C-alpha cells in the first residue's frame, strides 16, 4: 500500500495582493445541477437572484424551494407556496411552555423550578406553595422550560438556549465559537458575533399567537416568534449592511382537531341514599363516551424585507399593488412583485442595474376560491436597459389539488390530512386515528365491552395526493430544464413492517440541455442494501394519542330529609366517587416530523447516473451518514418531551464511488471516510432545560388551589403529580479525520491512501490547532496554528496583551497569530517553516495587520519556541525576522503601503469609498504619492475617464515609478486595467452584469 500527500495545509506568507483579478466569463444559470440532501431525501432547489458584496461581506439573495410537500394548512409565503426568499438571516424560536421573557412567570425570570426543589405532598404552608406551583404550571400560567432559539446567518446556522445554572448565559447547539449577546430593548433582542468577528444585530420582531393559561381557563396571547436581521457590521468595522422592513399580518385558515373522551371504571363509593343528598345534589358518576371538535387559527404579524442598504448600492423589494386571495379571503397581505438593484452614483443619481420580477397566479381546486394558494409561475430578470435578459419558468403537479381551507369560518375545516398534515384524500368525518378500546362501565361487577373510536386509516399518507402542488419542472434561461420525480418517505415500524410516512423524498432528477435533448438522469435508492426504507425520526405509538387520568369527587356536606326538614349529617371533604377518564386526540403529543423537521432519515443512499441513450447506469455513488436518535422523556401520552440530537446526525461518514464495469456489476474507484467530534463537552451535557409535568388525579368539587392556599389534607394523594426534569445537551460535530482511498483498476485490494487529521485543542476558538498529513515519502507533516484564545493566561479570561484581548473582545477567533510546519524524520520533529502575524489597533479601534514575520529556517531545527505572552508582550522565536510591513492605512482601514524587506516600496490607492484598489504604484512610498493625490476623485469619479486622467497625472508626476490603473463599475466589476506601459484592457458587460466582451486599447478582442 502506498501513501501520498493529498493537501498542503501550510501557506508561506507572501506579499499580499489587494488587486481584483480580471473577470472571466462565468456560467450563469447552469441547468439542473441540483444537489440533494440525501440524508433527508429532499433536493436543494434554489434560484440565485443577486449577491450583495460590500468589502468583505457578502449577502446572497435567492429563492429556495422546499420539496417535501405542501401541507393543507400551510399559509403560502409572500413569494409563493413552497418557496421562500432567502436573504440576510433571522433568529427564531421553538416555544417551550411560555415565552422566556414574560415577566415574573417566564423562564428568564427564574420561574421554572427543578424537581428536587419541590415537595408538594406535605401539609405545611411551605409545601402548599410547591403544590400550588404545580397547579399553576399545569394550567399553563408558569413557564415550564427554556425556549430553543435558532440563528441563521449567511453561511452559518445553529441553535442555542439560556442556561439557568450559569446566570442564563447562552449555550450553543452544536457548540460553536459564535458569541451571542441578549439585548433588553425592551423585550428581547440579540447581537450575534460569528467566529470571524462580524456582528449581526436582531431586534425587529415577528409576532405570532399562542395559548396562555390563566385563572379563567386560558386566553390567546401573542409572542415574538422571530427576530429579523437589522444590520451587519464587518469585523474590521469597515462595512455595514442595514436592513429595513415593512409589516404585514395574516390569519391562517382554521384547522380542526378532535377529542374523544371516555369515562369508565365508575366507582360510586359513598353516594347518599335514603333521602340524603350532597349539598350540590351530586348523584354519582355515570359511564360516558363523548366526541368534540375544536378549531384553531394562527395569527402572524410578519416583517418582510423592504430595503437593504450598503456602501455602493441598495436593493429594494416591491410589493404587488393587489392584495392576495389565498383561501378566498380578503386581507391586507400582498405578494412580493419585484426586486430592484441600484448602484449608488458618484456625483450623479443612482442607477438601476437589475430588476427581478416575480409572476404569480393561484393554485385552485376547480372554481372553489377557498382552495386558492399563491403560486410562483416564473421569474424574469431585466437588465439596466429594461430589457428581459433571463427567465425561469416553473411547473407544478396539478394532477390533484389541495382542498379548500377557510379563514373566515371553521365550519368546513378539512379532515383529509395525514398525521404530518399533508393531503391524503380521506373522507373521514374525524381526524382521530381509528382504534378499538376496552371499556368497563363499572369498576366492581359488570362486563368489559369494546368501543371503536376514530376512523381506521384516516390519517395514513397517500402517495398521489401528497404530491398536490409540488414543483415538478424548472425551465432555465439557457433553454434547458430539469424534471423532479418524488415518492413518499418509508420506514419500518416496530413489527418490521414497511410503512409510509408523510413528506416526499426525491426519486429521480432528469436534466435536459433543451427540448429533444438526451437527459442526464440521477436516480436515488434509499436504505442499506437499497432496501427502500430509512429510520423513523419520530416516536410513534398508540399511547401518544391519548391521556389517562383518575377523577375523584369529594363532597363537603351531606343533608338528610327528616319530616321535610333538612338535617346536617356530616362534613367533608369525603371521597364520594372515582372514575377513569381517557382523552383520545387527533394528533400525538410529540411531533411526528422530527425535531429537525425531517420525518425519516436515511443513513445509506445510493445515487445512480443513468445514460438514457444506452439504457444503462454509468456508475453509482454510495453515501453513508451519521445517525443518532433523539432523547425521549416521559412515560404516557401527555407526559412526553423530545430533546433533539440532530447535531449528531446527517454528517457524511463515507462516500464510495463506483464505475460500471459491465454486466450490471460495479467496480470501486474511490472511497472517502470522515470522522467527527473534536472535543469532550462534558461540562455542557445534561443541562437543566425544564420541568415536565403530568396531573394524574383530577380532584373535583374541592376549592381549586391558587397562590396562598393548599388543599385539605384528605384530598392530597402522593400520586397526584408526576414530574421530571428535562435536560438539553450539546456537542460539537467538527471533522477530525478524513481518509481517501483511490483504488487500482485491476485489483481493489491495492489502493493509494491519504489521511488528514484535525486536532482542536481549544474549545474557545474551536479552530484546528494541529493538522496532520503525510508527504509522498510517508513522512508525517504537521501544521500548527495559534489563535488569540491560545494566549489566555491560566486562571484568567484574558491574555494580558492589549491587541490580542481586543481581538477576543470582538470575537475575532479565526485571526491567526502564529502558524508553523514540521516534518518528522524517525523520532525527531523538525520545524521547516513558520510565520507570525502582528496586529495593531488604529485610532478608530479597527484592528489591522502591522507586519508579518517569517521564520528563518535552520537545517535540523528541533528547538523551535512557540510564541507566548510574557508581561503582556508577545514573545516569539529568535529566528523570526520581519518580512512584510504594512506602512499606512486609509480611513477605511485599507493598507496603502505594503513592503517586503529588501524590496522597493509599493503603494496601493483605493477608490469608490474604499471599496476597490484603483492603482498600484511600485517605486514610491505613500508619503511620496500623497501630494499629487485627490482622494475625492478616487472616491467619487464622474466616469472612468476622469479617474484615469487623474491616475495618469500621478504617473507623469512620478516618472521613476511603475503605475498600474484600474476602473470599476462598483456593482458589476472591473471595467479597465491599464499596465505601467500604457497598454489597456477593457471589460464590457451585458445588461445584467455578465462579462460579454474583452478588448485591448486597439479594439482587438
Short mmCIF file of N, CA and C in Angstrom, two decimals, residues 232-321:
data_model
loop_
_atom_site.label_atom_id
_atom_site.label_comp_id
_atom_site.label_asym_id
_atom_site.label_seq_id
_atom_site.Cartn_x
_atom_site.Cartn_y
_atom_site.Cartn_z
N UNK A 232 -25.54 44.29 9.69
CA UNK A 232 -24.31 43.51 9.75
C UNK A 232 -23.16 44.51 9.74
N UNK A 233 -22.25 44.37 10.68
CA UNK A 233 -21.05 45.19 10.72
C UNK A 233 -19.86 44.25 10.62
N UNK A 234 -18.96 44.51 9.68
CA UNK A 234 -17.82 43.63 9.48
C UNK A 234 -16.89 43.67 10.69
N UNK A 235 -16.08 42.63 10.83
CA UNK A 235 -15.16 42.55 11.96
C UNK A 235 -14.18 43.72 11.96
N UNK A 236 -13.82 44.21 10.79
CA UNK A 236 -12.89 45.34 10.69
C UNK A 236 -13.58 46.67 10.93
N UNK A 237 -14.91 46.64 11.09
CA UNK A 237 -15.73 47.85 11.26
C UNK A 237 -15.71 48.72 10.00
N UNK A 238 -15.27 48.15 8.86
CA UNK A 238 -15.19 48.92 7.61
C UNK A 238 -16.53 49.00 6.90
N UNK A 239 -17.33 47.95 7.02
CA UNK A 239 -18.52 47.84 6.19
C UNK A 239 -19.74 47.57 7.05
N UNK A 240 -20.83 48.20 6.67
CA UNK A 240 -22.12 47.99 7.33
C UNK A 240 -23.18 47.76 6.27
N UNK A 241 -23.98 46.73 6.48
CA UNK A 241 -25.15 46.48 5.64
C UNK A 241 -26.37 46.58 6.55
N UNK A 242 -27.33 47.42 6.18
CA UNK A 242 -28.51 47.62 7.02
C UNK A 242 -29.76 47.15 6.29
N UNK A 243 -30.73 46.68 7.08
CA UNK A 243 -31.96 46.10 6.56
C UNK A 243 -33.15 46.84 7.16
N UNK A 244 -34.13 47.16 6.33
CA UNK A 244 -35.38 47.73 6.83
C UNK A 244 -36.54 46.87 6.35
N UNK A 245 -37.67 46.95 7.07
CA UNK A 245 -38.77 46.02 6.86
C UNK A 245 -40.11 46.75 6.81
N UNK A 246 -41.06 46.11 6.17
CA UNK A 246 -42.45 46.54 6.24
C UNK A 246 -43.23 45.45 6.97
N UNK A 247 -44.35 45.83 7.56
CA UNK A 247 -45.14 44.89 8.36
C UNK A 247 -46.35 44.42 7.58
N UNK A 248 -46.64 43.12 7.68
CA UNK A 248 -47.86 42.55 7.13
C UNK A 248 -48.43 41.59 8.17
N UNK A 249 -49.72 41.35 8.08
CA UNK A 249 -50.35 40.42 9.02
C UNK A 249 -51.26 39.48 8.24
N UNK A 250 -51.46 38.30 8.80
CA UNK A 250 -52.39 37.36 8.18
C UNK A 250 -52.99 36.45 9.23
N UNK A 251 -54.20 36.03 8.94
CA UNK A 251 -54.87 34.99 9.72
C UNK A 251 -54.82 33.70 8.91
N UNK A 252 -54.25 32.67 9.48
CA UNK A 252 -54.21 31.40 8.79
C UNK A 252 -55.57 30.75 8.74
N UNK A 253 -55.73 29.70 7.95
CA UNK A 253 -57.02 29.00 7.89
C UNK A 253 -57.30 28.25 9.18
N UNK A 254 -58.57 28.05 9.45
CA UNK A 254 -58.97 27.27 10.63
C UNK A 254 -58.57 25.81 10.43
N UNK A 255 -57.96 25.24 11.46
CA UNK A 255 -57.57 23.84 11.44
C UNK A 255 -58.32 23.11 12.53
N UNK A 256 -58.80 21.93 12.18
CA UNK A 256 -59.65 21.17 13.09
C UNK A 256 -58.85 20.10 13.83
N UNK A 257 -59.17 19.95 15.10
CA UNK A 257 -58.66 18.81 15.86
C UNK A 257 -59.80 18.26 16.70
N UNK A 258 -59.79 16.95 16.90
CA UNK A 258 -60.89 16.27 17.58
C UNK A 258 -60.41 15.61 18.86
N UNK A 259 -61.35 15.45 19.78
CA UNK A 259 -61.07 14.76 21.05
C UNK A 259 -62.23 13.82 21.37
N UNK A 260 -61.89 12.64 21.77
CA UNK A 260 -62.89 11.65 22.19
C UNK A 260 -62.62 11.33 23.66
N UNK A 261 -63.60 11.58 24.53
CA UNK A 261 -63.43 11.39 25.97
C UNK A 261 -64.27 10.19 26.41
N UNK A 262 -63.62 9.22 27.03
CA UNK A 262 -64.30 8.03 27.53
C UNK A 262 -64.14 7.98 29.05
N UNK A 263 -65.26 8.00 29.78
CA UNK A 263 -65.27 7.87 31.24
C UNK A 263 -65.81 6.49 31.61
N UNK A 264 -65.02 5.68 32.29
CA UNK A 264 -65.48 4.36 32.71
C UNK A 264 -64.81 4.01 34.04
N UNK A 265 -64.88 2.70 34.43
CA UNK A 265 -64.39 2.26 35.74
C UNK A 265 -65.06 3.08 36.85
N UNK A 266 -66.36 3.21 36.74
CA UNK A 266 -67.11 4.03 37.69
C UNK A 266 -67.17 3.32 39.05
N UNK A 267 -66.87 4.05 40.11
CA UNK A 267 -66.99 3.52 41.48
C UNK A 267 -67.62 4.61 42.34
N UNK A 268 -68.94 4.53 42.50
CA UNK A 268 -69.65 5.48 43.35
C UNK A 268 -69.58 4.98 44.80
N UNK A 269 -68.54 5.38 45.48
CA UNK A 269 -68.18 4.81 46.79
C UNK A 269 -69.18 5.17 47.87
N UNK A 270 -69.51 6.42 47.98
CA UNK A 270 -70.28 6.89 49.13
C UNK A 270 -71.31 7.90 48.67
N UNK A 271 -72.22 7.44 47.83
CA UNK A 271 -73.27 8.32 47.34
C UNK A 271 -74.44 8.29 48.33
N UNK A 272 -74.94 9.42 48.78
CA UNK A 272 -76.05 9.44 49.75
C UNK A 272 -77.28 8.72 49.22
N UNK A 273 -78.00 8.07 50.12
CA UNK A 273 -79.24 7.39 49.76
C UNK A 273 -80.24 7.57 50.90
N UNK A 274 -81.44 7.09 50.72
CA UNK A 274 -82.46 7.18 51.76
C UNK A 274 -82.83 8.60 52.08
N UNK A 275 -82.96 9.42 51.04
CA UNK A 275 -83.36 10.80 51.26
C UNK A 275 -82.21 11.73 51.55
N UNK A 276 -80.96 11.20 51.52
CA UNK A 276 -79.80 12.04 51.77
C UNK A 276 -79.19 12.50 50.45
N UNK A 277 -78.73 13.72 50.43
CA UNK A 277 -78.07 14.27 49.23
C UNK A 277 -76.86 15.07 49.67
N UNK A 278 -75.92 15.25 48.71
CA UNK A 278 -74.84 16.19 48.97
C UNK A 278 -75.37 17.59 48.80
N UNK A 279 -74.62 18.54 49.30
CA UNK A 279 -75.07 19.92 49.24
C UNK A 279 -75.30 20.39 47.81
N UNK A 280 -74.53 19.84 46.86
CA UNK A 280 -74.69 20.30 45.48
C UNK A 280 -75.54 19.35 44.64
N UNK A 281 -76.14 18.35 45.29
CA UNK A 281 -77.05 17.46 44.58
C UNK A 281 -76.37 16.40 43.74
N UNK A 282 -75.08 16.12 43.95
CA UNK A 282 -74.37 15.12 43.17
C UNK A 282 -74.95 13.73 43.42
N UNK A 283 -75.22 12.99 42.36
CA UNK A 283 -75.83 11.66 42.48
C UNK A 283 -74.94 10.55 41.97
N UNK A 284 -73.68 10.85 41.62
CA UNK A 284 -72.77 9.80 41.21
C UNK A 284 -72.31 9.94 39.76
N UNK A 285 -71.17 9.31 39.49
CA UNK A 285 -70.63 9.28 38.14
C UNK A 285 -71.41 8.29 37.28
N UNK A 286 -71.42 8.54 35.97
CA UNK A 286 -72.00 7.59 35.02
C UNK A 286 -71.05 7.40 33.86
N UNK A 287 -71.15 6.24 33.24
CA UNK A 287 -70.32 5.95 32.06
C UNK A 287 -70.70 6.90 30.93
N UNK A 288 -69.68 7.38 30.17
CA UNK A 288 -69.96 8.24 29.02
C UNK A 288 -68.86 8.10 27.99
N UNK A 289 -69.20 8.39 26.74
CA UNK A 289 -68.26 8.41 25.62
C UNK A 289 -68.64 9.59 24.74
N UNK A 290 -67.87 10.65 24.80
CA UNK A 290 -68.24 11.91 24.14
C UNK A 290 -67.18 12.32 23.12
N UNK A 291 -67.65 12.90 22.04
CA UNK A 291 -66.79 13.34 20.93
C UNK A 291 -66.97 14.84 20.75
N UNK A 292 -65.87 15.57 20.56
CA UNK A 292 -65.98 17.01 20.34
C UNK A 292 -64.87 17.47 19.40
N UNK A 293 -65.08 18.63 18.78
CA UNK A 293 -64.10 19.21 17.86
C UNK A 293 -63.75 20.61 18.32
N UNK A 294 -62.50 20.97 18.12
CA UNK A 294 -62.07 22.34 18.36
C UNK A 294 -61.38 22.85 17.11
N UNK A 295 -61.36 24.16 16.96
CA UNK A 295 -60.81 24.77 15.75
C UNK A 295 -59.82 25.86 16.17
N UNK A 296 -58.65 25.80 15.57
CA UNK A 296 -57.61 26.77 15.91
C UNK A 296 -57.24 27.57 14.67
N UNK A 297 -56.84 28.80 14.90
CA UNK A 297 -56.43 29.69 13.82
C UNK A 297 -55.22 30.48 14.29
N UNK A 298 -54.19 30.49 13.48
CA UNK A 298 -52.99 31.23 13.84
C UNK A 298 -53.02 32.62 13.23
N UNK A 299 -52.51 33.56 13.98
CA UNK A 299 -52.39 34.94 13.51
C UNK A 299 -50.92 35.32 13.58
N UNK A 300 -50.40 35.90 12.50
CA UNK A 300 -48.99 36.25 12.44
C UNK A 300 -48.83 37.68 11.95
N UNK A 301 -47.96 38.41 12.62
CA UNK A 301 -47.58 39.75 12.19
C UNK A 301 -46.12 39.65 11.73
N UNK A 302 -45.92 39.68 10.42
CA UNK A 302 -44.61 39.40 9.86
C UNK A 302 -43.86 40.69 9.52
N UNK A 303 -42.55 40.54 9.40
CA UNK A 303 -41.69 41.60 8.90
C UNK A 303 -41.10 41.13 7.57
N UNK A 304 -41.48 41.82 6.51
CA UNK A 304 -40.99 41.47 5.18
C UNK A 304 -39.95 42.49 4.75
N UNK A 305 -38.86 41.99 4.20
CA UNK A 305 -37.75 42.86 3.84
C UNK A 305 -38.22 43.95 2.87
N UNK A 306 -37.83 45.16 3.17
CA UNK A 306 -38.24 46.31 2.36
C UNK A 306 -37.07 46.91 1.59
N UNK A 307 -35.91 47.00 2.25
CA UNK A 307 -34.75 47.60 1.59
C UNK A 307 -33.48 47.16 2.29
N UNK A 308 -32.42 46.96 1.50
CA UNK A 308 -31.09 46.67 2.02
C UNK A 308 -30.15 47.76 1.51
N UNK A 309 -29.46 48.40 2.43
CA UNK A 309 -28.53 49.47 2.07
C UNK A 309 -27.10 49.05 2.39
N UNK A 310 -26.20 49.33 1.46
CA UNK A 310 -24.79 49.07 1.67
C UNK A 310 -23.98 50.17 1.00
N UNK A 311 -22.69 50.10 1.10
CA UNK A 311 -21.84 51.24 0.75
C UNK A 311 -22.03 51.73 -0.68
N UNK A 312 -22.12 50.81 -1.62
CA UNK A 312 -22.16 51.21 -3.02
C UNK A 312 -23.50 50.95 -3.70
N UNK A 313 -24.53 50.65 -2.93
CA UNK A 313 -25.80 50.42 -3.58
C UNK A 313 -26.91 50.12 -2.59
N UNK A 314 -28.04 49.78 -3.13
CA UNK A 314 -29.17 49.36 -2.31
C UNK A 314 -30.04 48.41 -3.12
N UNK A 315 -30.78 47.57 -2.41
CA UNK A 315 -31.72 46.63 -3.03
C UNK A 315 -33.09 46.92 -2.44
N UNK A 316 -34.08 47.12 -3.32
CA UNK A 316 -35.42 47.48 -2.89
C UNK A 316 -36.37 46.35 -3.26
N UNK A 317 -37.26 45.99 -2.32
CA UNK A 317 -38.23 44.92 -2.51
C UNK A 317 -39.62 45.55 -2.61
N UNK A 318 -40.31 45.28 -3.71
CA UNK A 318 -41.55 45.98 -4.03
C UNK A 318 -42.73 45.01 -3.95
N UNK A 319 -43.76 45.41 -3.20
CA UNK A 319 -44.96 44.60 -3.06
C UNK A 319 -45.88 44.79 -4.25
N UNK A 320 -46.69 43.75 -4.50
CA UNK A 320 -47.72 43.83 -5.52
C UNK A 320 -48.74 44.91 -5.13
N UNK A 321 -49.38 45.49 -6.13
CA UNK A 321 -50.39 46.51 -5.85
C UNK A 321 -51.72 45.91 -5.44
#
